Amino acid sequence: KADAFVKPADVELKAETNLNKTADINFNVVSSPITLKVAPHPLKINAPSTLGPLKPEQTLELPVSIERLYGFAEKVDADLTLPNGTRGLSVKKATIDKGKTETKLTVQAAKDAAPGQYPATLQLRLQFNNVSLVAAQPVMIEVTKADPLAAK
């Protein structure tokens, strides 16, 4: 007599087991909209938007300071990217070490640097949560003519 109940119980157990298996389902929820503000990088950059006037055979420093956000504490590599075809200007890269907040980039004009305004880009490269990020800010470099009286 007990065998008569075993088969229907096994069928019912199998049906309940199949119902309780994990599965991907669509689940829609109606709620009020929320706004997320996503920061492109964990830095607030403080650097001048213009550098100059820079005369041929002269060197100027571009001070760069940062405020670290969201627990970011690693080093930051700083560079100033010049427009393609720019001749007579060179930039010495710098690093903001772990725990520091400032550095200075050195911009040097060669003797043959042409006067004018050069739109450069300050680039700060960093690693945050194992993701490579680049923070950028425009900087205008103003090169003026050499003083003819200084050459005498």
Coordinates of C-alpha atoms in Angstrom, one line a residue:
K1 CA 0.0 0.0 0.0
A2 CA 2.8 2.5 0.8
D3 CA 4.2 2.1 -2.8
A4 CA 1.0 3.5 -4.2
F5 CA 1.8 6.8 -2.4
V6 CA 5.5 6.9 -3.3
K7 CA 5.2 7.5 -7.0
P8 CA 2.7 10.5 -6.7
A9 CA 4.9 12.0 -3.9
D10 CA 8.0 11.7 -6.1
V11 CA 6.2 13.5 -9.0
E12 CA 5.0 16.3 -6.7
L13 CA 8.5 16.6 -5.2
K14 CA 10.1 16.9 -8.6
A15 CA 7.6 19.5 -9.7
E16 CA 8.3 21.6 -6.6
T17 CA 12.0 21.2 -7.1
N18 CA 11.8 22.5 -10.6
L19 CA 9.7 25.5 -9.5
N20 CA 12.4 26.5 -6.9
K21 CA 15.4 26.4 -9.3
T22 CA 17.3 29.6 -9.9
A23 CA 16.4 31.3 -13.2
D24 CA 16.8 34.7 -14.9
I25 CA 13.5 36.6 -14.8
N26 CA 12.5 40.1 -15.7
F27 CA 11.4 42.1 -12.7
N28 CA 10.1 45.6 -13.2
V29 CA 9.8 48.1 -10.4
V30 CA 8.1 51.4 -10.5
S31 CA 9.9 54.1 -8.5
S32 CA 10.7 57.8 -8.5
P33 CA 13.6 58.7 -10.8
I34 CA 17.0 59.3 -9.3
T35 CA 19.9 61.3 -10.6
L36 CA 23.5 60.0 -10.4
K37 CA 26.4 62.3 -10.8
V38 CA 29.4 60.3 -12.1
A39 CA 32.8 62.0 -11.7
P40 CA 35.3 61.3 -14.6
H41 CA 38.2 61.0 -12.2
P42 CA 39.0 61.4 -8.4
L43 CA 40.8 64.7 -8.7
K44 CA 40.0 68.4 -8.5
I45 CA 42.7 70.1 -10.6
N46 CA 44.0 73.6 -9.9
A47 CA 46.3 74.9 -12.6
P48 CA 46.5 78.2 -14.4
S49 CA 44.7 78.4 -17.8
T50 CA 47.5 80.4 -19.4
L51 CA 51.3 80.3 -19.2
G52 CA 53.5 83.2 -20.3
P53 CA 54.7 85.4 -21.7
L54 CA 57.5 83.0 -22.5
K55 CA 60.4 84.4 -24.5
P56 CA 62.9 82.4 -26.6
E57 CA 65.6 80.7 -24.5
Q58 CA 63.5 81.2 -21.4
T59 CA 62.0 78.6 -19.0
L60 CA 58.8 78.9 -17.1
E61 CA 57.1 76.6 -14.5
L62 CA 53.5 75.6 -14.6
P63 CA 52.3 74.9 -11.1
V64 CA 49.8 72.1 -10.8
S65 CA 48.0 71.2 -7.6
I66 CA 45.3 68.6 -7.0
E67 CA 42.7 67.8 -4.4
R68 CA 42.3 64.1 -4.0
L69 CA 38.7 62.7 -3.8
Y70 CA 37.0 59.4 -3.0
G71 CA 40.0 58.0 -1.1
F72 CA 42.4 58.3 -4.0
A73 CA 46.0 58.3 -2.7
E74 CA 48.2 57.0 -5.5
K75 CA 50.8 58.8 -7.6
V76 CA 49.7 61.0 -10.6
D77 CA 51.9 61.6 -13.7
A78 CA 51.6 65.1 -15.1
D79 CA 52.4 66.1 -18.7
L80 CA 51.7 69.0 -21.0
T81 CA 50.8 67.9 -24.5
L82 CA 51.6 70.5 -27.2
P83 CA 49.8 70.8 -30.5
N84 CA 51.1 68.8 -33.4
G85 CA 53.7 70.6 -35.4
T86 CA 54.8 72.8 -32.5
R87 CA 58.5 73.6 -32.7
G88 CA 60.8 75.3 -30.3
L89 CA 58.9 74.3 -27.1
S90 CA 59.7 71.4 -24.8
V91 CA 58.1 70.2 -21.6
K92 CA 59.7 68.3 -18.7
K93 CA 57.1 65.8 -17.3
A94 CA 56.5 65.7 -13.5
T95 CA 54.9 63.4 -10.9
I96 CA 52.8 64.1 -7.9
D97 CA 53.9 61.4 -5.5
K98 CA 51.6 59.4 -3.2
G99 CA 50.4 61.6 -0.4
K100 CA 51.5 64.9 -2.1
T101 CA 49.3 67.5 -3.8
E102 CA 51.6 69.7 -5.9
T103 CA 54.2 69.6 -8.7
K104 CA 55.6 71.9 -11.3
L105 CA 55.9 71.3 -15.0
T106 CA 58.9 73.0 -16.7
V107 CA 58.2 74.6 -20.2
Q108 CA 61.3 75.7 -22.1
A109 CA 61.4 77.8 -25.3
A110 CA 64.2 77.2 -27.7
K111 CA 66.0 80.1 -29.5
D112 CA 63.9 79.4 -32.6
A113 CA 60.5 79.3 -30.8
A114 CA 57.9 81.2 -33.0
P115 CA 55.9 83.8 -31.2
G116 CA 52.2 83.1 -30.8
Q117 CA 49.6 81.3 -28.7
Y118 CA 49.8 77.6 -28.4
P119 CA 46.8 75.6 -27.1
A120 CA 48.2 72.8 -24.9
T121 CA 46.6 70.2 -22.8
L122 CA 47.5 69.5 -19.2
Q123 CA 47.1 65.7 -18.8
L124 CA 47.2 63.9 -15.4
R125 CA 47.4 60.1 -15.7
L126 CA 46.5 57.9 -12.8
Q127 CA 45.3 54.5 -11.7
F128 CA 42.1 54.3 -9.6
N129 CA 40.6 51.0 -8.7
N130 CA 42.9 49.3 -11.3
V131 CA 41.5 51.5 -14.0
S132 CA 43.7 53.9 -16.0
L133 CA 42.3 57.4 -16.1
V134 CA 43.4 60.6 -17.7
A135 CA 42.3 64.0 -16.4
A136 CA 42.7 66.8 -18.9
Q137 CA 42.6 70.6 -18.7
P138 CA 43.4 73.2 -21.5
V139 CA 46.4 75.5 -21.0
M140 CA 47.3 78.4 -23.4
I141 CA 51.0 79.0 -23.8
E142 CA 51.9 82.5 -24.9
V143 CA 55.3 82.8 -26.6
T144 CA 56.6 86.4 -27.3
K145 CA 59.4 87.7 -29.4
A146 CA 62.9 87.9 -27.9
D147 CA 63.8 91.4 -26.6
P148 CA 66.2 92.8 -29.1
L149 CA 67.9 95.0 -26.4
A150 CA 68.6 91.9 -24.3
A151 CA 70.8 90.4 -27.1
K152 CA 73.1 93.4 -27.0

